[in-house]
CSV table of C-alpha atoms and ligand atoms in Angstrom, one decimal:
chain,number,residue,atom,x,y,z
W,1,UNK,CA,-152.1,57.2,96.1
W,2,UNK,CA,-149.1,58.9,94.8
W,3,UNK,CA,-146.9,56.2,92.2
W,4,UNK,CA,-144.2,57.6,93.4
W,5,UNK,CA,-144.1,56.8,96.7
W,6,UNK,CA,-143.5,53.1,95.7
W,7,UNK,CA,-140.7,54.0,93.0
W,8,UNK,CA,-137.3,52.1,93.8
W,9,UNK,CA,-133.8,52.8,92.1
W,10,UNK,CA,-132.0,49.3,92.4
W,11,UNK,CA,-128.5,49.8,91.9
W,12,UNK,CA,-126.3,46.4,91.7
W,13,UNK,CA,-123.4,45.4,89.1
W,14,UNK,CA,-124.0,41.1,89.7
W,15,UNK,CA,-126.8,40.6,87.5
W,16,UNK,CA,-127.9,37.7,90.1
W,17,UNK,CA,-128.7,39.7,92.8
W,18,UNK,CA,-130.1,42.5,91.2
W,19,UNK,CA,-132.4,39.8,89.2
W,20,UNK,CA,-133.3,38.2,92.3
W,21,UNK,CA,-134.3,41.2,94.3
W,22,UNK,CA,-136.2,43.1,91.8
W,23,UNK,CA,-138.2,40.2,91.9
W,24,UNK,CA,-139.2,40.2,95.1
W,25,UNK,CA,-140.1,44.2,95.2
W,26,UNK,CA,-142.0,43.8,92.3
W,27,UNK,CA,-144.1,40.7,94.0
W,28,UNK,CA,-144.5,43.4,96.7
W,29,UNK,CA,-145.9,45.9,94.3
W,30,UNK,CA,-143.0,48.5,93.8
W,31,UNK,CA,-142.1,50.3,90.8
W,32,UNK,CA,-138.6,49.4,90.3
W,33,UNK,CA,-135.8,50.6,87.7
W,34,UNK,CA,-132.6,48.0,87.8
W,35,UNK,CA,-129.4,49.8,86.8
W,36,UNK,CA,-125.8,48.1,87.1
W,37,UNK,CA,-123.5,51.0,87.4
W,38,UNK,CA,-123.0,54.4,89.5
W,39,UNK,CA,-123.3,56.5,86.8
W,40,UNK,CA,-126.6,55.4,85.4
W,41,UNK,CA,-128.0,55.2,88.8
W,42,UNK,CA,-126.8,59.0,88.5
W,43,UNK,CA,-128.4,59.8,85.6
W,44,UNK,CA,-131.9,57.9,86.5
W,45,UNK,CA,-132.1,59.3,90.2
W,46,UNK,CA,-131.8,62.7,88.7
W,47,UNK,CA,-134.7,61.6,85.9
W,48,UNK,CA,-137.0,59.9,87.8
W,49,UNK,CA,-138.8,60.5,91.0
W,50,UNK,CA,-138.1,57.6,93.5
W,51,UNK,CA,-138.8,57.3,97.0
W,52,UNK,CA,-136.2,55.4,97.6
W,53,UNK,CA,-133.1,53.5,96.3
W,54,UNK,CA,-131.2,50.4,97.1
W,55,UNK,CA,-127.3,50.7,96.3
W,56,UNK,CA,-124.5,48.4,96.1
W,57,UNK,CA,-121.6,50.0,97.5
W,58,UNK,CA,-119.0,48.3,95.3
W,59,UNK,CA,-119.9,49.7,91.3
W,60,UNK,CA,-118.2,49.7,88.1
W,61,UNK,CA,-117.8,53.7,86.8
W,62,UNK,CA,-118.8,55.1,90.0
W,63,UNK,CA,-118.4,53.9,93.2
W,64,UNK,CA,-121.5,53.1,95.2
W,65,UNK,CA,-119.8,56.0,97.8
W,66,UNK,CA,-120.1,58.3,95.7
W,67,UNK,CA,-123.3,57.7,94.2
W,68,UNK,CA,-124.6,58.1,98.3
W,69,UNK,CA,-122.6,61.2,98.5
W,70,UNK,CA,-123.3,62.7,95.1
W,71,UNK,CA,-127.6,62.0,96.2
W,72,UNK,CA,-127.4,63.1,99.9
W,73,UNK,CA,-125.9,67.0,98.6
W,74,UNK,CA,-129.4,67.3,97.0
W,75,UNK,CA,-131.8,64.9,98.8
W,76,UNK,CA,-133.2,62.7,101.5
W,77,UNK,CA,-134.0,60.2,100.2
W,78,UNK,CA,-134.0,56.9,101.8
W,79,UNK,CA,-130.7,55.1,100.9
W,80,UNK,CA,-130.5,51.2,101.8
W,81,UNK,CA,-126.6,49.9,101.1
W,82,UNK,CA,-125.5,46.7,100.3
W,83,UNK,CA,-122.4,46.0,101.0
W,84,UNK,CA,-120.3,42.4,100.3
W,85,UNK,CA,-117.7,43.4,103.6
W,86,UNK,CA,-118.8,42.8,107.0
W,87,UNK,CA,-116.1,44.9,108.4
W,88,UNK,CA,-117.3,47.8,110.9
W,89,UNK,CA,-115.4,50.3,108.9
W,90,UNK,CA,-117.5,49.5,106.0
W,91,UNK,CA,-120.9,49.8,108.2
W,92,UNK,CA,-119.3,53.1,109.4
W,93,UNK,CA,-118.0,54.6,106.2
W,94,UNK,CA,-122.2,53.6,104.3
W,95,UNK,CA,-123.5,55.1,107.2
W,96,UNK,CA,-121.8,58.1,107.9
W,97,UNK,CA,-121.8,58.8,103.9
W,98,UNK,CA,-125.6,59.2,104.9
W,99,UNK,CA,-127.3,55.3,104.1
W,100,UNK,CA,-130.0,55.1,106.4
W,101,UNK,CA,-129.7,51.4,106.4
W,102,UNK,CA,-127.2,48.7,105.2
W,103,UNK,CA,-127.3,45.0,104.7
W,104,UNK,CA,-124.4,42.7,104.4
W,105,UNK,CA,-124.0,40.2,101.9
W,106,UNK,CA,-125.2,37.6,100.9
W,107,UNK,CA,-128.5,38.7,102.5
W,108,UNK,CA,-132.2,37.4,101.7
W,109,UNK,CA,-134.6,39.2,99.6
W,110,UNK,CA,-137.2,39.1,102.3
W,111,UNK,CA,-135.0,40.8,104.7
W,112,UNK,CA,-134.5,43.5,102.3
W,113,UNK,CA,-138.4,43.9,101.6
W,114,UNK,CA,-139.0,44.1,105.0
W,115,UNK,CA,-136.3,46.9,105.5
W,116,UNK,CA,-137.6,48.8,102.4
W,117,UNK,CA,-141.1,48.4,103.7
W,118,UNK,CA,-139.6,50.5,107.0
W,119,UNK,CA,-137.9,53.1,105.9
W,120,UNK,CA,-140.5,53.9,103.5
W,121,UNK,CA,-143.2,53.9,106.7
W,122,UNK,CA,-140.4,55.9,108.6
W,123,UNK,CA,-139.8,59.0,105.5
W,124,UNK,CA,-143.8,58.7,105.3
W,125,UNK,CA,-143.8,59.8,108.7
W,126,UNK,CA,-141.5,61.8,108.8
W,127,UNK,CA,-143.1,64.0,106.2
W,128,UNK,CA,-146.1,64.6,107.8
W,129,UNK,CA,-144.5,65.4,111.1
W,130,UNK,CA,-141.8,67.5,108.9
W,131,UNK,CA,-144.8,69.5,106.1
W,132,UNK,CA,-144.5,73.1,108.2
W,133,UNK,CA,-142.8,75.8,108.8
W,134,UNK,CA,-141.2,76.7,112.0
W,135,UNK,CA,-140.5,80.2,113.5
W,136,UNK,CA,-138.9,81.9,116.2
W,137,UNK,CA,-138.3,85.8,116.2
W,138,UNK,CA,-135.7,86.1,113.5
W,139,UNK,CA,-135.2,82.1,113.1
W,140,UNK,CA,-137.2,80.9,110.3
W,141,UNK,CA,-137.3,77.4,109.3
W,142,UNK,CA,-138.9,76.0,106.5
W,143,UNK,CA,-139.1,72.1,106.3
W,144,UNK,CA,-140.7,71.7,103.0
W,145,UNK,CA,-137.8,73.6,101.1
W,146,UNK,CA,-135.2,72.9,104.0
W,147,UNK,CA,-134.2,76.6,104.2
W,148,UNK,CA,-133.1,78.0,107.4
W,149,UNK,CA,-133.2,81.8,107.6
W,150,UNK,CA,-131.5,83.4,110.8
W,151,UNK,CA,-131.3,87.7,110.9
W,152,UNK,CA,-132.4,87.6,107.3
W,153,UNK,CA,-129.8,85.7,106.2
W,154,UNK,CA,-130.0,82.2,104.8
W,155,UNK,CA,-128.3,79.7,106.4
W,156,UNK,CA,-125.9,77.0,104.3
W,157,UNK,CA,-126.2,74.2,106.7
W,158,UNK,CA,-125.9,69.9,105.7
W,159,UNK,CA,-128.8,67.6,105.9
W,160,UNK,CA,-127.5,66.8,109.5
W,161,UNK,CA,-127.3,70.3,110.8
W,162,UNK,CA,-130.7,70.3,109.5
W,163,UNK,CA,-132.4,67.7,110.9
W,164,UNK,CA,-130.5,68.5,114.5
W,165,UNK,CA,-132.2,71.9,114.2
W,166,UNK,CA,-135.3,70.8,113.2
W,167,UNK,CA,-135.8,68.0,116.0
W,168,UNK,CA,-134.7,70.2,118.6
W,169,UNK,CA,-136.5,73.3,117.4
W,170,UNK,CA,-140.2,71.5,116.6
W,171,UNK,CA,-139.7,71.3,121.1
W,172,UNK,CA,-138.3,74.2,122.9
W,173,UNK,CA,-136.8,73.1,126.4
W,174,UNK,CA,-137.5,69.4,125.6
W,175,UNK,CA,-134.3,68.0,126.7
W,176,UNK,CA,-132.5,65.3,124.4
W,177,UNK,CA,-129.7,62.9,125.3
W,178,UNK,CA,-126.4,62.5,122.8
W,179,UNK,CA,-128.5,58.8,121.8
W,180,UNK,CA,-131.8,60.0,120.8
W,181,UNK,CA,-130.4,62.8,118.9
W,182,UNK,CA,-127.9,60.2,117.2
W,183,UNK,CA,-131.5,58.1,116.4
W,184,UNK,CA,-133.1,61.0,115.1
W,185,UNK,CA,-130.6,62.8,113.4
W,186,UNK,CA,-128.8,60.3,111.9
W,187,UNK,CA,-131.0,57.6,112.0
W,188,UNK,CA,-129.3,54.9,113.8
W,189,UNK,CA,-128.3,54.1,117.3
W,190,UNK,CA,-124.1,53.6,117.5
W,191,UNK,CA,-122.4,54.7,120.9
W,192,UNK,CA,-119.8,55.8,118.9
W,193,UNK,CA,-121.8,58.1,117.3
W,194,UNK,CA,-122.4,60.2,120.0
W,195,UNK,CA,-119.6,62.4,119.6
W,196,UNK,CA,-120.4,63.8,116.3
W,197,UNK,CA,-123.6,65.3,118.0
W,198,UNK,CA,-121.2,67.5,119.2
W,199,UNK,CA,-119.5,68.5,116.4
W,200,UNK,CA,-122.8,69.0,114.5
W,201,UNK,CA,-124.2,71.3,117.6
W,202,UNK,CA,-120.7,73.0,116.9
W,203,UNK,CA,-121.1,73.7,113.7
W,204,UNK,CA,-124.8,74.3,114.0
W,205,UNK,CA,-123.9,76.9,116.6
W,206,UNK,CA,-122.1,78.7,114.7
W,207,UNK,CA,-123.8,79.2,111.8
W,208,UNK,CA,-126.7,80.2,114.1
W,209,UNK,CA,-124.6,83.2,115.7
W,210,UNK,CA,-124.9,81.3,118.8
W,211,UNK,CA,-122.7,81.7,121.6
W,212,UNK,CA,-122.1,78.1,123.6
W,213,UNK,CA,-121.1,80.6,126.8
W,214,UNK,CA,-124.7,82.5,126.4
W,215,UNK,CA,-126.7,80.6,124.2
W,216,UNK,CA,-130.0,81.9,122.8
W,217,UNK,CA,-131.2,78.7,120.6
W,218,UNK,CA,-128.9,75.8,121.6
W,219,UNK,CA,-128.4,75.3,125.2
W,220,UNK,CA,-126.1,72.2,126.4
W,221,UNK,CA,-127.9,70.2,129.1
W,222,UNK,CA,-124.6,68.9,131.1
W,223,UNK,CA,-124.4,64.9,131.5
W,224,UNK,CA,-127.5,64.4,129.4
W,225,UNK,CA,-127.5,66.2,126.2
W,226,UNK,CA,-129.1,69.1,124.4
W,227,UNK,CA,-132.2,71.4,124.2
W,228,UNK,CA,-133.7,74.1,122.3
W,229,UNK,CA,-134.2,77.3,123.9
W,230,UNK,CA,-137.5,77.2,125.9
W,231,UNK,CA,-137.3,81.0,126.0
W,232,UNK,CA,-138.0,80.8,122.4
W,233,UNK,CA,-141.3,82.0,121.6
W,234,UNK,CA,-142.7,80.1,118.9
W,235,UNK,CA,-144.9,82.3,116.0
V,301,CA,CA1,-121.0,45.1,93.4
């Protein structure tokens, strides 16, 4: 089995904590490299090869926001947030950065094994269902290296615009409500969250050339949600 697949970045300035759960991933059997500011975890998440890492949101040098920002640009990889405020805004501000989980302060070591132990099994999955290639007439996409190729032209689009496409693409004319896109996309299930489906099919849309009034990928499916064109022809 790959090492790396069970390589953690643990990022947490009180000594305590971070002592405490290295501990108990270690007992589990991960690999894991303890670092107690942003800018180390920085430096060792672009040196090492980790699968995925656990990161205080409040950090001396650079702030635990930042850090999730700074990794999500280039990668992702599964980010689990710890967090000392309960406040929703907090919840909201970890998980829109792009933390596919977060726990709350003080929280037990177990709790965070068996929520490591998940989103490993999940990004596992995930890139199984994810190692291909997908095309449609002049729509390439190309999961492994995350490109997206439309009229010969390479797409810029963010890990969200991504994953929308991808999701809805891997099943022309498979309709999908607003909450299982949120699920899949984003990776959690928040009403409020609903909404900025839209604005990524928005901005999807028109990076794709496609016209909401006469669609050719991205159709709206009014009341429910969204689906990829079933017209499609899949190579
Ligand atoms: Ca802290």
């Amino acid at each position: 089995m790959d090492k790396s697949i069970r390589r953690i970045l643990l990022v947490e300035d009180e000594k305590a904590i971070r002592e405490a759960v290295e501990a108990y991933l270690v007992r589990e059997d991960y690999s894991v490299t303890a670092v107690a500011d942003g800018q180390q975890a920085l430096a060792e998440f672009a040196e090492g090869d980790y699968a995925l890492i656990v990161l205080d949101l409040m950090l001396p040098k650079i702030s635990g926001e930042k850090v999730c920002q700074v990794v999500r640009d280039v990668s992702d990889i599964p980010i689990i947030m710890l967090t000392a405020k309960g406040g929703i805004e907090d919840r909201i501000v970890g998980l829109e950065l792009g933390a596919d989980d977060y726990l709350i302060k003080p929280f037990s070591p177990r709790e965070l094994v068996a929520r490591v132990r998940a989103l490993l099994r999940r990004a596992r999955a995930e890139e199984k269902l994810y190692g291909e290639r997908i095309e449609f007439d002049d729509l390439i996409i190309d999961i492994p290296s995350r490109q997206v190729a439309a009229k010969g032209q390479l797409l810029d689009l963010t890990t969200s615009e991504f994953k929308l496409l991808v999701t809805l693409g891997r099943y022309p004319g498979q309709v999908y409500t607003r909450s299982e896109l949120v699920e899949k996309v984003l990776g959690y299930d928040f009403e409020g969250y609903e909404r900025t489906i839209d604005s990524h099919v928005k901005n999807l849309r028109s990076k794709l050339g496609d016209d909401p009034r006469n669609p050719r990928w991205l159709f709206t499916v009014h009341g429910v949600g969204y689906r990829f064109g079933d017209q499609a022809e899949r190579r």
